[in-house]
PDB file of C-alpha atoms in Angstrom:
ATOM      1  CA  MET A 598      -2.433   1.241 -57.238  1.00  0.00           C
ATOM      2  CA  LYS A 599      -0.536  -2.070 -57.226  1.00  0.00           C
ATOM      3  CA  LEU A 600       1.351  -0.983 -54.108  1.00  0.00           C
ATOM      4  CA  TRP A 601      -1.926  -0.237 -52.336  1.00  0.00           C
ATOM      5  CA  LYS A 602      -3.337  -3.669 -53.249  1.00  0.00           C
ATOM      6  CA  ARG A 603      -0.260  -5.332 -51.772  1.00  0.00           C
ATOM      7  CA  ALA A 604      -0.295  -3.101 -48.674  1.00  0.00           C
ATOM      8  CA  VAL A 605      -3.928  -3.793 -47.725  1.00  0.00           C
ATOM      9  CA  PRO A 606      -3.346  -7.466 -46.788  1.00  0.00           C
ATOM     10  CA  ALA A 607      -0.220  -6.527 -44.830  1.00  0.00           C
ATOM     11  CA  PHE A 608      -2.096  -3.821 -42.889  1.00  0.00           C
ATOM     12  CA  SER A 609      -4.998  -6.227 -42.326  1.00  0.00           C
ATOM     13  CA  CYS A 610      -2.663  -8.845 -40.862  1.00  0.00           C
ATOM     14  CA  ALA A 611      -0.944  -6.235 -38.710  1.00  0.00           C
ATOM     15  CA  GLY A 612      -4.330  -4.967 -37.517  1.00  0.00           C
ATOM     16  CA  MET A 613      -5.500  -8.466 -36.598  1.00  0.00           C
ATOM     17  CA  LEU A 614      -2.274  -9.080 -34.710  1.00  0.00           C
ATOM     18  CA  LEU A 615      -2.711  -5.786 -32.868  1.00  0.00           C
ATOM     19  CA  VAL A 616      -6.292  -6.679 -31.910  1.00  0.00           C
ATOM     20  CA  GLN A 617      -5.243 -10.121 -30.706  1.00  0.00           C
ATOM     21  CA  THR A 618      -2.365  -8.778 -28.619  1.00  0.00           C
ATOM     22  CA  GLY A 619      -4.001  -5.476 -27.678  1.00  0.00           C
ATOM     23  CA  CYS A 620      -4.587  -6.631 -24.143  1.00  0.00           C
ATOM     24  CA  GLY A 621      -0.837  -6.511 -23.640  1.00  0.00           C
ATOM     25  CA  PHE A 622      -0.858  -2.737 -24.086  1.00  0.00           C
ATOM     26  CA  SER A 623      -2.875  -2.318 -20.890  1.00  0.00           C
ATOM     27  CA  ALA A 624      -1.403  -5.273 -19.003  1.00  0.00           C
ATOM     28  CA  SER A 625      -0.396  -4.657 -15.418  1.00  0.00           C
ATOM     29  CA  PRO A 626       3.155  -5.244 -14.214  1.00  0.00           C
ATOM     30  CA  ALA A 627       1.483  -6.842 -11.173  1.00  0.00           C
ATOM     31  CA  ASP A 628       0.267  -9.787 -13.276  1.00  0.00           C
ATOM     32  CA  GLY A 629       1.924 -12.890 -11.849  1.00  0.00           C
ATOM     33  CA  LEU A 630       2.806 -11.195  -8.535  1.00  0.00           C
ATOM     34  CA  THR A 631       1.142 -11.235  -5.129  1.00  0.00           C
ATOM     35  CA  PHE A 632       1.333  -7.409  -5.220  1.00  0.00           C
ATOM     36  CA  ALA A 633      -2.002  -5.767  -4.397  1.00  0.00           C
ATOM     37  CA  ALA A 634      -2.804  -2.078  -4.020  1.00  0.00           C
ATOM     38  CA  PRO A 635      -4.797  -0.997  -0.961  1.00  0.00           C
ATOM     39  CA  PRO A 636      -8.557  -1.569  -1.195  1.00  0.00           C
ATOM     40  CA  GLY A 637     -10.379   1.365  -2.767  1.00  0.00           C
ATOM     41  CA  TRP A 638      -7.342   2.809  -4.535  1.00  0.00           C
ATOM     42  CA  SER A 639      -7.840   3.603  -8.227  1.00  0.00           C
ATOM     43  CA  ALA A 640      -5.471   2.065 -10.749  1.00  0.00           C
ATOM     44  CA  SER A 641      -4.230   3.706 -13.898  1.00  0.00           C
ATOM     45  CA  PRO A 642      -4.261   1.454 -16.936  1.00  0.00           C
ATOM     46  CA  GLY A 643      -1.127  -0.644 -17.074  1.00  0.00           C
ATOM     47  CA  ILE A 644       1.371   0.701 -19.574  1.00  0.00           C
ATOM     48  CA  MET A 645       2.399  -2.235 -21.792  1.00  0.00           C
ATOM     49  CA  GLY A 646       2.929  -4.363 -18.682  1.00  0.00           C
ATOM     50  CA  PHE A 647       5.857  -2.229 -17.505  1.00  0.00           C
ATOM     51  CA  MET A 648       4.327   0.476 -15.291  1.00  0.00           C
ATOM     52  CA  GLN A 649       1.195   1.217 -13.306  1.00  0.00           C
ATOM     53  CA  PHE A 650       0.061   3.773 -10.699  1.00  0.00           C
ATOM     54  CA  TRP A 651      -2.537   3.648  -7.926  1.00  0.00           C
ATOM     55  CA  ARG A 652      -4.051   6.582  -6.028  1.00  0.00           C
ATOM     56  CA  PRO A 653      -6.302   6.701  -2.964  1.00  0.00           C
ATOM     57  CA  PRO A 654      -9.862   8.048  -3.209  1.00  0.00           C
ATOM     58  CA  SER A 655      -8.850  11.224  -1.389  1.00  0.00           C
ATOM     59  CA  GLY A 656      -5.637  13.138  -1.755  1.00  0.00           C
ATOM     60  CA  ASP A 657      -3.601  13.902  -4.810  1.00  0.00           C
ATOM     61  CA  ARG A 658      -0.164  13.636  -3.202  1.00  0.00           C
ATOM     62  CA  GLU A 659      -0.161   9.952  -2.266  1.00  0.00           C
ATOM     63  CA  VAL A 660       0.733   7.382  -4.932  1.00  0.00           C
ATOM     64  CA  LEU A 661       1.809   3.764  -5.243  1.00  0.00           C
ATOM     65  CA  MET A 662       3.818   2.839  -8.351  1.00  0.00           C
ATOM     66  CA  LEU A 663       4.977  -0.489  -9.739  1.00  0.00           C
ATOM     67  CA  PHE A 664       7.563  -0.941 -12.480  1.00  0.00           C
ATOM     68  CA  ARG A 665       8.670  -4.101 -14.289  1.00  0.00           C
ATOM     69  CA  SER A 666      11.992  -3.675 -16.026  1.00  0.00           C
ATOM     70  CA  PRO A 667      12.431  -5.041 -19.545  1.00  0.00           C
ATOM     71  CA  LYS A 668      15.983  -6.028 -18.544  1.00  0.00           C
ATOM     72  CA  PRO A 669      17.660  -7.072 -15.287  1.00  0.00           C
ATOM     73  CA  LEU A 670      18.751  -4.151 -13.109  1.00  0.00           C
ATOM     74  CA  ARG A 671      21.184  -3.844 -10.222  1.00  0.00           C
ATOM     75  CA  ALA A 672      20.130  -2.027  -7.089  1.00  0.00           C
ATOM     76  CA  SER A 673      23.444  -0.158  -7.049  1.00  0.00           C
ATOM     77  CA  ASP A 674      22.532   1.462 -10.374  1.00  0.00           C
ATOM     78  CA  VAL A 675      18.940   2.337  -9.504  1.00  0.00           C
ATOM     79  CA  PHE A 676      19.554   3.447  -5.919  1.00  0.00           C
ATOM     80  CA  SER A 677      22.698   5.480  -6.581  1.00  0.00           C
ATOM     81  CA  THR A 678      22.563   9.040  -5.270  1.00  0.00           C
ATOM     82  CA  GLN A 679      23.126  10.438  -8.761  1.00  0.00           C
ATOM     83  CA  GLN A 680      20.270   8.380 -10.229  1.00  0.00           C
ATOM     84  CA  LEU A 681      17.935   9.359  -7.388  1.00  0.00           C
ATOM     85  CA  HIS A 682      18.657  13.058  -7.863  1.00  0.00           C
ATOM     86  CA  GLY A 683      17.715  12.658 -11.520  1.00  0.00           C
ATOM     87  CA  THR A 684      14.373  11.167 -10.467  1.00  0.00           C
ATOM     88  CA  LEU A 685      13.445  13.125  -7.337  1.00  0.00           C
ATOM     89  CA  GLN A 686      14.238  16.743  -6.582  1.00  0.00           C
ATOM     90  CA  SER A 687      16.571  17.234  -3.626  1.00  0.00           C
ATOM     91  CA  VAL A 688      16.236  13.676  -2.375  1.00  0.00           C
ATOM     92  CA  THR A 689      17.825  12.862   0.948  1.00  0.00           C
ATOM     93  CA  VAL A 690      18.324   9.162   1.617  1.00  0.00           C
ATOM     94  CA  GLN A 691      17.258   8.321   5.173  1.00  0.00           C
ATOM     95  CA  HIS A 692      17.843   4.574   5.014  1.00  0.00           C
ATOM     96  CA  ARG A 693      19.213   2.188   2.415  1.00  0.00           C
ATOM     97  CA  GLY A 694      19.751  -1.527   2.826  1.00  0.00           C
ATOM     98  CA  THR A 695      18.850  -5.104   2.051  1.00  0.00           C
ATOM     99  CA  ILE A 696      15.635  -6.624   3.362  1.00  0.00           C
ATOM    100  CA  GLN A 697      13.908  -9.963   2.964  1.00  0.00           C
ATOM    101  CA  ILE A 698      10.470 -10.268   1.407  1.00  0.00           C
ATOM    102  CA  CYS A 699       8.389 -13.214   0.236  1.00  0.00           C
ATOM    103  CA  ASP A 700       9.818 -15.872   2.518  1.00  0.00           C
ATOM    104  CA  ARG A 701      13.484 -14.846   2.520  1.00  0.00           C
ATOM    105  CA  GLN A 702      13.735 -13.372  -0.977  1.00  0.00           C
ATOM    106  CA  PRO A 703      16.409 -10.633  -0.949  1.00  0.00           C
ATOM    107  CA  ALA A 704      15.331  -7.128  -1.913  1.00  0.00           C
ATOM    108  CA  SER A 705      16.840  -3.661  -1.844  1.00  0.00           C
ATOM    109  CA  TYR A 706      15.066  -1.054   0.263  1.00  0.00           C
ATOM    110  CA  LEU A 707      15.397   2.705   0.249  1.00  0.00           C
ATOM    111  CA  GLN A 708      13.551   5.267   2.317  1.00  0.00           C
ATOM    112  CA  GLY A 709      14.075   8.944   1.694  1.00  0.00           C
ATOM    113  CA  ARG A 710      12.668  12.429   1.579  1.00  0.00           C
ATOM    114  CA  GLY A 711      12.306  14.651  -1.419  1.00  0.00           C
ATOM    115  CA  HIS A 712      10.671  17.844  -2.587  1.00  0.00           C
ATOM    116  CA  SER A 713       7.868  18.144  -5.074  1.00  0.00           C
ATOM    117  CA  SER A 714       5.991  21.198  -6.250  1.00  0.00           C
ATOM    118  CA  LYS A 715       3.462  20.459  -3.495  1.00  0.00           C
ATOM    119  CA  GLY A 716       5.871  20.054  -0.584  1.00  0.00           C
ATOM    120  CA  GLU A 717       7.984  17.522   1.277  1.00  0.00           C
ATOM    121  CA  GLU A 718       7.452  13.879   0.323  1.00  0.00           C
ATOM    122  CA  ASN A 719       8.372  10.592   1.957  1.00  0.00           C
ATOM    123  CA  VAL A 720       9.460   7.905  -0.517  1.00  0.00           C
ATOM    124  CA  GLU A 721       9.789   4.162   0.083  1.00  0.00           C
ATOM    125  CA  MET A 722      11.218   1.950  -2.668  1.00  0.00           C
ATOM    126  CA  VAL A 723      11.702  -1.796  -2.841  1.00  0.00           C
ATOM    127  CA  MET A 724      13.441  -3.529  -5.724  1.00  0.00           C
ATOM    128  CA  THR A 725      13.897  -7.251  -6.288  1.00  0.00           C
ATOM    129  CA  THR A 726      14.257  -9.823  -9.025  1.00  0.00           C
ATOM    130  CA  THR A 727      11.496 -12.420  -9.217  1.00  0.00           C
ATOM    131  CA  ARG A 728      11.728 -15.296 -11.697  1.00  0.00           C
ATOM    132  CA  GLY A 729      14.417 -13.436 -13.644  1.00  0.00           C
ATOM    133  CA  THR A 730      12.486 -10.156 -13.895  1.00  0.00           C
ATOM    134  CA  THR A 731      13.353  -7.015 -11.938  1.00  0.00           C
ATOM    135  CA  TYR A 732      10.478  -5.195 -10.213  1.00  0.00           C
ATOM    136  CA  MET A 733      10.487  -1.914  -8.325  1.00  0.00           C
ATOM    137  CA  ALA A 734       7.653  -0.573  -6.183  1.00  0.00           C
ATOM    138  CA  LEU A 735       7.431   2.960  -4.778  1.00  0.00           C
ATOM    139  CA  TYR A 736       5.126   4.478  -2.206  1.00  0.00           C
ATOM    140  CA  VAL A 737       5.137   8.282  -2.057  1.00  0.00           C
ATOM    141  CA  ARG A 738       3.187  10.307   0.486  1.00  0.00           C
ATOM    142  CA  PRO A 739       3.298  13.766   2.037  1.00  0.00           C
ATOM    143  CA  LEU A 740       5.819  13.863   4.872  1.00  0.00           C
ATOM    144  CA  GLU A 741       3.246  15.186   7.338  1.00  0.00           C
ATOM    145  CA  GLN A 742       0.749  12.417   6.499  1.00  0.00           C
ATOM    146  CA  ALA A 743       0.654   9.115   8.369  1.00  0.00           C
ATOM    147  CA  PRO A 744       1.580   6.173   6.125  1.00  0.00           C
ATOM    148  CA  ASN A 745      -1.088   3.873   4.739  1.00  0.00           C
ATOM    149  CA  ALA A 746      -0.240   0.437   6.182  1.00  0.00           C
ATOM    150  CA  ALA A 747      -1.632  -1.427   3.147  1.00  0.00           C
ATOM    151  CA  ALA A 748       0.451   0.707   0.756  1.00  0.00           C
ATOM    152  CA  GLU A 749       3.586   0.106   2.832  1.00  0.00           C
ATOM    153  CA  ALA A 750       2.864  -3.631   2.746  1.00  0.00           C
ATOM    154  CA  ALA A 751       2.208  -3.583  -1.017  1.00  0.00           C
ATOM    155  CA  VAL A 752       5.717  -2.377  -1.881  1.00  0.00           C
ATOM    156  CA  ARG A 753       7.062  -5.502  -0.168  1.00  0.00           C
ATOM    157  CA  GLU A 754       4.762  -7.899  -2.056  1.00  0.00           C
ATOM    158  CA  LEU A 755       6.878  -8.335  -5.182  1.00  0.00           C
ATOM    159  CA  CYS A 756       6.501 -12.088  -4.842  1.00  0.00           C
ATOM    160  CA  ALA A 757       5.719 -14.565  -7.605  1.00  0.00           C
ATOM    161  CA  LYS A 758       2.279 -16.128  -7.377  1.00  0.00           C
ATOM    162  CA  PRO A 759       2.483 -19.865  -6.745  1.00  0.00           C
TER     163      PRO A 759
END
């Protein structure tokens, strides 16, 4: 009984802290960035500020994803062929290189094709470090579908808000 009496205040404090910081559990990794999903796309709840997905009103094969890494990453690690094969089935890299976003901010770009259970997919990825934090955005769509211009632009908007 004494243990329970001592535990109640500790659990109460922990609960209050959780309530006060609970917003962080659904925070978006886009907070603080100029990144914006296309109008009308539905957002998943942010996952502890590290990951979020957006989908268009129609179609279940198109998706925009944004990740914020808890530690700095190198493009050579993320965009390695071995790492990509662990993420996407049968990925074929079409183009890989360095681009400039956000007024000459360097970023790594990769465009490729992969297979999913629903068919061939086109994948565009951009990764950059903004204010010491590494972000990666992906736009995946069916290969036979024309790209959504706003989604293609969004993956390049990993810029810090002024």
